[in-house]
Tab-separated table of N, CA and C and ligand atoms in Angstrom:
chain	number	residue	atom	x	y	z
S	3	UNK	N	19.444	-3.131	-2.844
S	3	UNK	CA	19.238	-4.578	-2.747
S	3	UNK	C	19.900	-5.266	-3.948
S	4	UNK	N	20.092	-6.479	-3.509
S	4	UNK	CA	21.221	-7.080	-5.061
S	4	UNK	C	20.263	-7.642	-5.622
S	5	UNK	N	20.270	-8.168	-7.232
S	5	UNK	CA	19.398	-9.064	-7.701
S	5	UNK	C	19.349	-10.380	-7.583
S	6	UNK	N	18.698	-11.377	-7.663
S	6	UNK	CA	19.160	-12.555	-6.529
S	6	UNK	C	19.781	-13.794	-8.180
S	7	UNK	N	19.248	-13.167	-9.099
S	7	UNK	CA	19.829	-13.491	-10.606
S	7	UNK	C	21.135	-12.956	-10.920
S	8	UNK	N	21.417	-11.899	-11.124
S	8	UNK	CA	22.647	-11.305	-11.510
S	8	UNK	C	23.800	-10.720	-10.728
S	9	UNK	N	23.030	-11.059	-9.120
S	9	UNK	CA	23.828	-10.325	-8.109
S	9	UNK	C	24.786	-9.056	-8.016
S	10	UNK	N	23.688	-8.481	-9.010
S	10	UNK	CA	24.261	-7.038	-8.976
S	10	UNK	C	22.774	-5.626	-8.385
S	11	UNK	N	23.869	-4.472	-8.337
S	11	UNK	CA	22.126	-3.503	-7.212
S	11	UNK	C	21.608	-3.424	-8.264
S	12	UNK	N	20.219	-3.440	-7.822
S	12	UNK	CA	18.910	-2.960	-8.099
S	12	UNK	C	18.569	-1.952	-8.276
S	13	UNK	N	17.952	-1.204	-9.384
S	13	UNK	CA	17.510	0.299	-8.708
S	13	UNK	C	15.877	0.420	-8.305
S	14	UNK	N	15.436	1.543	-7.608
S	14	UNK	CA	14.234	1.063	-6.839
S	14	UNK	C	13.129	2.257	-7.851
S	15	UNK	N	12.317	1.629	-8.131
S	15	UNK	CA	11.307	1.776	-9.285
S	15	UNK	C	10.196	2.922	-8.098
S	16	UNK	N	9.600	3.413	-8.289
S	16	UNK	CA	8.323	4.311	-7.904
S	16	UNK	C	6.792	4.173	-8.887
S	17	UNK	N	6.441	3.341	-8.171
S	17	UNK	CA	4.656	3.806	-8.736
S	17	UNK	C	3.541	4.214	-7.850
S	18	UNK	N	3.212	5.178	-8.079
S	18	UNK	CA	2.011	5.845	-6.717
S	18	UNK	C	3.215	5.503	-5.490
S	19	UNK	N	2.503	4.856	-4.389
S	19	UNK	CA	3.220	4.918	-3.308
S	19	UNK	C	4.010	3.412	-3.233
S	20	UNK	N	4.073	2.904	-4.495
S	20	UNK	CA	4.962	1.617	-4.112
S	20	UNK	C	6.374	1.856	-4.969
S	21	UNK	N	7.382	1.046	-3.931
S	21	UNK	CA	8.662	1.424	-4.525
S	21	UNK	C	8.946	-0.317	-5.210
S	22	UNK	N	9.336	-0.269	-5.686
S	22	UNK	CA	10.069	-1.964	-6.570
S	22	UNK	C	11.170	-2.011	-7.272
S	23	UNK	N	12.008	-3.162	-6.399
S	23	UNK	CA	13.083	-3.544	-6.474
S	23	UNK	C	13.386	-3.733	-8.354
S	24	UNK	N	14.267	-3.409	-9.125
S	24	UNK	CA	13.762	-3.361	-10.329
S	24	UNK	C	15.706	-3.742	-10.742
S	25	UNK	N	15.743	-4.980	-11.470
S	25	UNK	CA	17.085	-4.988	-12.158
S	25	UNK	C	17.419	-4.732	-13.660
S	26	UNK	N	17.978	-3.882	-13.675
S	26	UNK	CA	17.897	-3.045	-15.298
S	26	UNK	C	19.097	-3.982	-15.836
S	27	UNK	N	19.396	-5.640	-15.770
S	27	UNK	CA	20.144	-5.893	-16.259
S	27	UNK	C	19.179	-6.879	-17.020
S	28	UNK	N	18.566	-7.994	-16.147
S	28	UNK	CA	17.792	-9.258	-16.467
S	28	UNK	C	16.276	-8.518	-16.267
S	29	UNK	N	15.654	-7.427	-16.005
S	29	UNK	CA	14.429	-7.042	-16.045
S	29	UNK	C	13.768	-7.667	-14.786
S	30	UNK	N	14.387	-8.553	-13.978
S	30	UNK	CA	13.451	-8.725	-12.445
S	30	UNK	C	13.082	-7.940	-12.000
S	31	UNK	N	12.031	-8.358	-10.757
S	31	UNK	CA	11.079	-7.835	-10.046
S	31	UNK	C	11.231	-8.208	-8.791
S	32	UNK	N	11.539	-7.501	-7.806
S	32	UNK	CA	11.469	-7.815	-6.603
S	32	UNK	C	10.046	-7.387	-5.790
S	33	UNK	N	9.440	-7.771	-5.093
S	33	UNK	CA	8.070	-7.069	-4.198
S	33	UNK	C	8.448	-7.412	-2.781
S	34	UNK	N	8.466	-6.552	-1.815
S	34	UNK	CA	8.406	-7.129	-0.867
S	34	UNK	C	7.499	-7.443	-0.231
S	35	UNK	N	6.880	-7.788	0.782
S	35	UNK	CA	5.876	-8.322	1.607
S	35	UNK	C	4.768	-7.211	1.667
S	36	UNK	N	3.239	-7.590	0.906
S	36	UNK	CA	2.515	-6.257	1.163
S	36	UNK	C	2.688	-5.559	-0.078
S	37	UNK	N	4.042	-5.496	-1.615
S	37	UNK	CA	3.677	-4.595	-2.345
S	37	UNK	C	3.010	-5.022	-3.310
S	38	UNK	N	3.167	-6.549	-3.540
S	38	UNK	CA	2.437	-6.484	-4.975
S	38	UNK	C	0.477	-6.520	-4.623
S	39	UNK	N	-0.062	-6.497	-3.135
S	39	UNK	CA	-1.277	-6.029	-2.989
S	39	UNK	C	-1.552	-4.845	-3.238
S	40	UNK	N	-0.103	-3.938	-3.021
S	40	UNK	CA	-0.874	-2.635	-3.302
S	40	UNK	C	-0.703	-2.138	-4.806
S	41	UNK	N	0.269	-2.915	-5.376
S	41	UNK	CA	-0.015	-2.609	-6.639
S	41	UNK	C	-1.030	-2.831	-7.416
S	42	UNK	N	-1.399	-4.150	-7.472
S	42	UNK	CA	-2.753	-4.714	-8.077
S	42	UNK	C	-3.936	-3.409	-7.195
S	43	UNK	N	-4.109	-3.474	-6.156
S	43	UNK	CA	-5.206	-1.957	-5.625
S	43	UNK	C	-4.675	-1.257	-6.588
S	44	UNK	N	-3.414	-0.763	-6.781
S	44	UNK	CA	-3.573	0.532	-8.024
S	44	UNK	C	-3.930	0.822	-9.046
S	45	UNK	N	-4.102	-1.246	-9.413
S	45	UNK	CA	-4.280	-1.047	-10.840
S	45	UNK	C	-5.663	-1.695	-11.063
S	46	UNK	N	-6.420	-1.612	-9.814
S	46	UNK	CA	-7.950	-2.083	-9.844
S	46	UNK	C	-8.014	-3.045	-9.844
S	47	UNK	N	-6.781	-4.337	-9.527
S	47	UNK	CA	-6.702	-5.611	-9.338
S	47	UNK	C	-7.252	-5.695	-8.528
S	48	UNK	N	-7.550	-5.553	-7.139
S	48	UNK	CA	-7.393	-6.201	-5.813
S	48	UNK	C	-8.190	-7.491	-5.770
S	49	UNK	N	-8.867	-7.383	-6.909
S	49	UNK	CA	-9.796	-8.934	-6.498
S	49	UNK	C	-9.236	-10.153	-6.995
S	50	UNK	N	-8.063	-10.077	-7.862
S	50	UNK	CA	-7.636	-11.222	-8.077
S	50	UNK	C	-7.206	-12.116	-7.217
S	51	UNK	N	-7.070	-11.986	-6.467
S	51	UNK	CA	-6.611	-13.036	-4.931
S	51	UNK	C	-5.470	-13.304	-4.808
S	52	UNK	N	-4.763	-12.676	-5.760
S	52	UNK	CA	-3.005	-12.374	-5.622
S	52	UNK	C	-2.457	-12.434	-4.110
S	53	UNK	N	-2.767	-12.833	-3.080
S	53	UNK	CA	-2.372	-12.493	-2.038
S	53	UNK	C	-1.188	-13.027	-1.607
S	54	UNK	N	-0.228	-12.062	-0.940
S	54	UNK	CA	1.204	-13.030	-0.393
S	54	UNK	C	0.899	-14.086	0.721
S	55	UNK	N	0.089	-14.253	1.514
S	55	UNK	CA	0.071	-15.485	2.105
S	55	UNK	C	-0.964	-16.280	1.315
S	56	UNK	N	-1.711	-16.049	0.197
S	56	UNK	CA	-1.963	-17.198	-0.394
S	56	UNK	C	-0.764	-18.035	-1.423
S	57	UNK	N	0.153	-16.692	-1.821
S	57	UNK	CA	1.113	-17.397	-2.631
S	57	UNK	C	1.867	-18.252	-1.378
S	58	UNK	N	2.177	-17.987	-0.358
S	58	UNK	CA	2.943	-18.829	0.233
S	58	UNK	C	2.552	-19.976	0.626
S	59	UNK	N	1.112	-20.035	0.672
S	59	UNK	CA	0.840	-21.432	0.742
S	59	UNK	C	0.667	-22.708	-0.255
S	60	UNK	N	0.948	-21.903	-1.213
S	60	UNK	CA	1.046	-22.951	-2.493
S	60	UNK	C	1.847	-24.192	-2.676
S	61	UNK	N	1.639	-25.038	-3.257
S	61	UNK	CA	3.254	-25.817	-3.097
S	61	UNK	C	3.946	-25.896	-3.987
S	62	UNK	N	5.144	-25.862	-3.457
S	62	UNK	CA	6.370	-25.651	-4.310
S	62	UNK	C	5.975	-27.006	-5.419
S	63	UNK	N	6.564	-25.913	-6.504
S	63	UNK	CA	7.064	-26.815	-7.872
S	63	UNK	C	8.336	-27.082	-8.225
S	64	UNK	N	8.406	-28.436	-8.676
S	64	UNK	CA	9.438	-28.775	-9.497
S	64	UNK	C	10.028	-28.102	-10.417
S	65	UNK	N	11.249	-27.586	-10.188
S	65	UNK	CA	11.310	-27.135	-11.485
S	65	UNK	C	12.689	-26.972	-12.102
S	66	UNK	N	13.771	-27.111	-13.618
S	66	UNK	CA	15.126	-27.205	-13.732
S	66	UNK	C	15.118	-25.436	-13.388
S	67	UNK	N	14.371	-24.783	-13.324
S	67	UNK	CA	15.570	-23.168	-12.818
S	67	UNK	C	15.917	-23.380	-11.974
S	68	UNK	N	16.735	-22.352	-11.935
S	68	UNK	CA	18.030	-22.318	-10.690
S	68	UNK	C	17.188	-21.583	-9.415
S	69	UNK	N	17.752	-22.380	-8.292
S	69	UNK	CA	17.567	-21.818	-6.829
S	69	UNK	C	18.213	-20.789	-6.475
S	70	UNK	N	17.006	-19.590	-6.438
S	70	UNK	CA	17.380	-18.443	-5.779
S	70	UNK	C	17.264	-17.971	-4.430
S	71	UNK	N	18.257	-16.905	-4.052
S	71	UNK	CA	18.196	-16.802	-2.548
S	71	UNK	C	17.501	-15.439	-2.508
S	72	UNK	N	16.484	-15.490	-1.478
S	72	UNK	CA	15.884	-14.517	-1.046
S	72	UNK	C	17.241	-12.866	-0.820
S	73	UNK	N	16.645	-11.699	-1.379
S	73	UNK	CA	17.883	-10.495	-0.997
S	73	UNK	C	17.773	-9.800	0.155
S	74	UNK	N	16.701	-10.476	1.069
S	74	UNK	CA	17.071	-9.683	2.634
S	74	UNK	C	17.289	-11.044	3.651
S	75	UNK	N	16.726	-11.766	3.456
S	75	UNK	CA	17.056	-12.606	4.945
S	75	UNK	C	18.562	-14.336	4.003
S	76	UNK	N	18.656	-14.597	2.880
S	76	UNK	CA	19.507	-15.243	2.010
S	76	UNK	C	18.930	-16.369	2.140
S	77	UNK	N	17.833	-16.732	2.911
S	77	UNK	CA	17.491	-18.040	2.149
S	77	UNK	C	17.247	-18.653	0.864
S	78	UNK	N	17.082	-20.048	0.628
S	78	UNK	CA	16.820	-20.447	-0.336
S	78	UNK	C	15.204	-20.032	-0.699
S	79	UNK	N	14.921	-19.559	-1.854
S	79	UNK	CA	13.411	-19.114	-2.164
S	79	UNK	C	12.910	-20.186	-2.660
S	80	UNK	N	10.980	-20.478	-2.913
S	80	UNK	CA	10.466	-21.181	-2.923
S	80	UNK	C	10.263	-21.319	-4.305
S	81	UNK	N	9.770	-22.204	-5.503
S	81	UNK	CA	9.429	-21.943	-6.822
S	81	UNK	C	7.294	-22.357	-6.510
S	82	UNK	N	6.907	-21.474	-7.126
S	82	UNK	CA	5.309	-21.383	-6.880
S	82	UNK	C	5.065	-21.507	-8.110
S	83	UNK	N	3.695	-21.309	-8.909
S	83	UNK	CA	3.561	-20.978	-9.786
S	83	UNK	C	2.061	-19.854	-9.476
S	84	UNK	N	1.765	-19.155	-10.551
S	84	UNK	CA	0.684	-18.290	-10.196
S	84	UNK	C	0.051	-17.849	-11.628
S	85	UNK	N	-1.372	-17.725	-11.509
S	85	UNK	CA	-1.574	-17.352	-13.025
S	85	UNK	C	-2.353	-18.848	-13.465
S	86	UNK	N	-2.427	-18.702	-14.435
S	86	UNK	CA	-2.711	-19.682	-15.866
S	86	UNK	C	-2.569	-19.289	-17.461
S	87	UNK	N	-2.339	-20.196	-18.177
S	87	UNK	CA	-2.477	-20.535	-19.535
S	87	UNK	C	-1.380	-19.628	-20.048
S	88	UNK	N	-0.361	-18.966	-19.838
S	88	UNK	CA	0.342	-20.451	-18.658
S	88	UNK	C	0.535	-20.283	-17.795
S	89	UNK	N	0.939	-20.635	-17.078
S	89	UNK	CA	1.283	-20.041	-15.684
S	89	UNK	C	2.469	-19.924	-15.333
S	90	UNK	N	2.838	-18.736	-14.489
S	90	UNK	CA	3.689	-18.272	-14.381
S	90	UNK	C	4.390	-18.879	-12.754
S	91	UNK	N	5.795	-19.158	-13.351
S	91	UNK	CA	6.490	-19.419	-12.422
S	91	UNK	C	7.431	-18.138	-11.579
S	92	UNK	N	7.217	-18.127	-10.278
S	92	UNK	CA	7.494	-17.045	-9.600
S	92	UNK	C	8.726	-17.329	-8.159
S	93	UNK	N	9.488	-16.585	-7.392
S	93	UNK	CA	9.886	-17.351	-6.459
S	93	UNK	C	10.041	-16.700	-4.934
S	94	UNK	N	9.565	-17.133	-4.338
S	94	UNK	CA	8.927	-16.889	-2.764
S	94	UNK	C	10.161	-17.156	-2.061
S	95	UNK	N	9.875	-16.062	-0.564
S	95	UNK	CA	10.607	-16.205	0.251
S	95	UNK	C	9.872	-17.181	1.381
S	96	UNK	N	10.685	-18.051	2.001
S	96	UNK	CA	9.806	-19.354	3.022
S	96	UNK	C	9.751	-18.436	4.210
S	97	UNK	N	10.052	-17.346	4.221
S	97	UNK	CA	9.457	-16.374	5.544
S	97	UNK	C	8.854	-15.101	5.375
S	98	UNK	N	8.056	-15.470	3.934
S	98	UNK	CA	7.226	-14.051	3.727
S	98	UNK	C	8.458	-12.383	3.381
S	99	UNK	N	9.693	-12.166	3.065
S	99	UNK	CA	10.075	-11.447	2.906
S	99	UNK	C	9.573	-10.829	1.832
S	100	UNK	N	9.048	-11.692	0.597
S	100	UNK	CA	8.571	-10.950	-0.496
S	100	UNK	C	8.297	-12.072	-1.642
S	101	UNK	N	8.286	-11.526	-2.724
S	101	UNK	CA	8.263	-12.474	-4.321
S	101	UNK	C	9.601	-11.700	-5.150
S	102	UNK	N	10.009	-12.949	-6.048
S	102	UNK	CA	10.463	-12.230	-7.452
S	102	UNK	C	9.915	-12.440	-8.366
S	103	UNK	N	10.239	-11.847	-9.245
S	103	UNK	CA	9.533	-12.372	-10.592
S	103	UNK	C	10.587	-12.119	-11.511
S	104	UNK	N	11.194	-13.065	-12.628
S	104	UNK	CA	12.076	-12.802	-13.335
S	104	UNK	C	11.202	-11.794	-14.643
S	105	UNK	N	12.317	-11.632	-15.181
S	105	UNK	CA	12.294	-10.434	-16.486
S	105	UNK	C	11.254	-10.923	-17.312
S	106	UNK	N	9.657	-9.975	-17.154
S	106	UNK	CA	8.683	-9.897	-18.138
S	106	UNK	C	7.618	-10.857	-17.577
S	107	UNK	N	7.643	-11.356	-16.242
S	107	UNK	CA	6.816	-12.027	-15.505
S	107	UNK	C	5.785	-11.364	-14.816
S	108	UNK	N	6.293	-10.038	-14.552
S	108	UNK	CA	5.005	-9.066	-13.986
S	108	UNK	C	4.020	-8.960	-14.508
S	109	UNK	N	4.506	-8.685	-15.850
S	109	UNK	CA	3.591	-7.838	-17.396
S	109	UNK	C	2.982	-9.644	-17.835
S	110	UNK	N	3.514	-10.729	-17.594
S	110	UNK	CA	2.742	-11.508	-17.919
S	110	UNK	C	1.636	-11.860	-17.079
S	111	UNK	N	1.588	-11.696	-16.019
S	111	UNK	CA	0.841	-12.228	-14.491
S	111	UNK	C	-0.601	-10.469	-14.957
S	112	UNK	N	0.561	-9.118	-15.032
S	112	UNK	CA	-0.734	-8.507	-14.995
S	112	UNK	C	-1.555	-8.421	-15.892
S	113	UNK	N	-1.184	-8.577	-17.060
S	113	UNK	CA	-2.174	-8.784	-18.693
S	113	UNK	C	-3.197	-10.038	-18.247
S	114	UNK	N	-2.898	-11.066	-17.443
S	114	UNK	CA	-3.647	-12.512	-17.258
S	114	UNK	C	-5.007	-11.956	-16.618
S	115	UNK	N	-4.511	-10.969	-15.816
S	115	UNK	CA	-5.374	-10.692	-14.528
S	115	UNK	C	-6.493	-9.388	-15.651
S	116	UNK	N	-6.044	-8.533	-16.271
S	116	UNK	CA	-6.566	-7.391	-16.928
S	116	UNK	C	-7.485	-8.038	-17.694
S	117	UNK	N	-7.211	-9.489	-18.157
S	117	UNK	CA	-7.999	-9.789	-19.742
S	117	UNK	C	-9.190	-10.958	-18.921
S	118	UNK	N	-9.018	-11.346	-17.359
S	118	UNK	CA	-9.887	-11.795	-16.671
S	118	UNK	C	-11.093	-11.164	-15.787
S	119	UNK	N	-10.281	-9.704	-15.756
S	119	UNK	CA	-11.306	-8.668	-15.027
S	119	UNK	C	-12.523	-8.337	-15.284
S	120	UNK	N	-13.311	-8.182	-14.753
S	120	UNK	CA	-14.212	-6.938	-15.237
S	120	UNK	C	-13.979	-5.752	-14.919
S	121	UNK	N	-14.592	-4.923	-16.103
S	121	UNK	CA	-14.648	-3.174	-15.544
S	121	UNK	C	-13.207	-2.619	-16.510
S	122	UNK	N	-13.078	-1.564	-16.487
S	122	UNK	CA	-12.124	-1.092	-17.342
S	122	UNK	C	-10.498	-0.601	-16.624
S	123	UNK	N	-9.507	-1.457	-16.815
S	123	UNK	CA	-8.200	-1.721	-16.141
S	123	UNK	C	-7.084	-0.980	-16.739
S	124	UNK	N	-7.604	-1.557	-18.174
S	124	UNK	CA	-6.923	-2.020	-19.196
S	124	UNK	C	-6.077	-0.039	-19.204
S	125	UNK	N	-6.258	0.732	-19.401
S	125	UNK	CA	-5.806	2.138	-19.452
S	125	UNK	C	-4.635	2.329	-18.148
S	126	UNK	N	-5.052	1.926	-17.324
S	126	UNK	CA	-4.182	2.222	-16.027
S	126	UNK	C	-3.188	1.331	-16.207
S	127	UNK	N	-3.807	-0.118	-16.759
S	127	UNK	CA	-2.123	-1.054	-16.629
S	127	UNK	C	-1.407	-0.678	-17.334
S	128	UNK	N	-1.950	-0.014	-19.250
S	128	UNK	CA	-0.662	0.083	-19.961
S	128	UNK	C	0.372	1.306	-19.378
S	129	UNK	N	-0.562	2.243	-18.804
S	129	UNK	CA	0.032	3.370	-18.148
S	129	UNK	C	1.359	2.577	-17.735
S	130	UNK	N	0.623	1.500	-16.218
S	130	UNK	CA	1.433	1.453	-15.514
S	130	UNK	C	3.127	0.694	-16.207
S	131	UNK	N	2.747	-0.030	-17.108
S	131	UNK	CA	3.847	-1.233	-17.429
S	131	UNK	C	4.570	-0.263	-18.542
S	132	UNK	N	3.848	0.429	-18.719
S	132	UNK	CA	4.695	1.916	-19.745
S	132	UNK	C	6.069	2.659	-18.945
S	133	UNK	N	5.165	3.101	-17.758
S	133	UNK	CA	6.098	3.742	-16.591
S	133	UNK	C	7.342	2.991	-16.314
S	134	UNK	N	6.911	2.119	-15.829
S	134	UNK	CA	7.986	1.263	-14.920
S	134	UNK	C	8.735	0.089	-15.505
S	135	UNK	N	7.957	-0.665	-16.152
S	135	UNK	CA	9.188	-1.062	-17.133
S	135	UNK	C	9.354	-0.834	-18.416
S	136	UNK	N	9.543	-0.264	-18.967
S	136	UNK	CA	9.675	0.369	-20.046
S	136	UNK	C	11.170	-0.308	-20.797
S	137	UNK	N	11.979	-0.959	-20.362
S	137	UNK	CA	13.407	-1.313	-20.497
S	137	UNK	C	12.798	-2.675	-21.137
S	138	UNK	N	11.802	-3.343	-20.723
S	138	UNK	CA	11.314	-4.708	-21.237
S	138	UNK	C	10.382	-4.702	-22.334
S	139	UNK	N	9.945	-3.527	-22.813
S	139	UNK	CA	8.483	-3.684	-23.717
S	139	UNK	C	9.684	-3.575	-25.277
P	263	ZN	ZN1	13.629	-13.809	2.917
């Protein structure tokens, strides 16, 4: 898959059973439809309400970044925001293909969610953000 930033391939990341679109140039994140639920399940998120059709119903924000095109169907993607303090700006496909998240937006969205949780997360996420991006820490 190309990166929809640098328009160059992607290589595809492995955690447990999710694969992610991963650009080792600008550090994006691609998810497609369905992965970033199962990631958060991996990482004892699931209750944050992260959900892809709740992100899609959000409304688009204003915003000066640049309009990106979705990397399977080329539409124009949506700008959302998700999170707080601050919140993170993210960008949606208008037909559910997936999310991106630019370089270091994951690790910001999942630390938000870890330091809001209850119960003990915190071991599995550094695992996880150890593993997989490791090019950004
Ligand atoms: Zn799409």
């Amino acid at each position: 898959m190309i990166c929809p930033v640098c328009k160059e391939d992607m290589i595809v990341v492995e955690h447990e059973r999710i694969e992610l679109d991963y650009c080792v140039k600008c550090f994006g994140v691609w998810f497609d439809a369905g992965e970033l639920e199962l990631l958060l399940e991996s990482l004892g998120l699931e209750e944050s309400g992260f959900r892809m059709e709740e992100i899609m119903a959000l409304p688009e924000k204003r915003a000066t970044e640049e309009v990106r095109k979705c990397p399977i169907c080329r539409k124009k993607m949506r700008k959302v925001t998700i999170g707080h303090t601050p919140a993170v700006l993210i960008d949606a496909c208008p037909q559910g293909d997936g999310l991106w998240f630019d370089g270091g937006e994951v690790n910001q969205v999942i630390r938000q969610l870890v330091d809001t949780s209850p119960g003990d997360t915190q071991g599995q996420v550094v695992t996880f953000l150890g593993e997989v991006f490791k090019a950004r820490e």
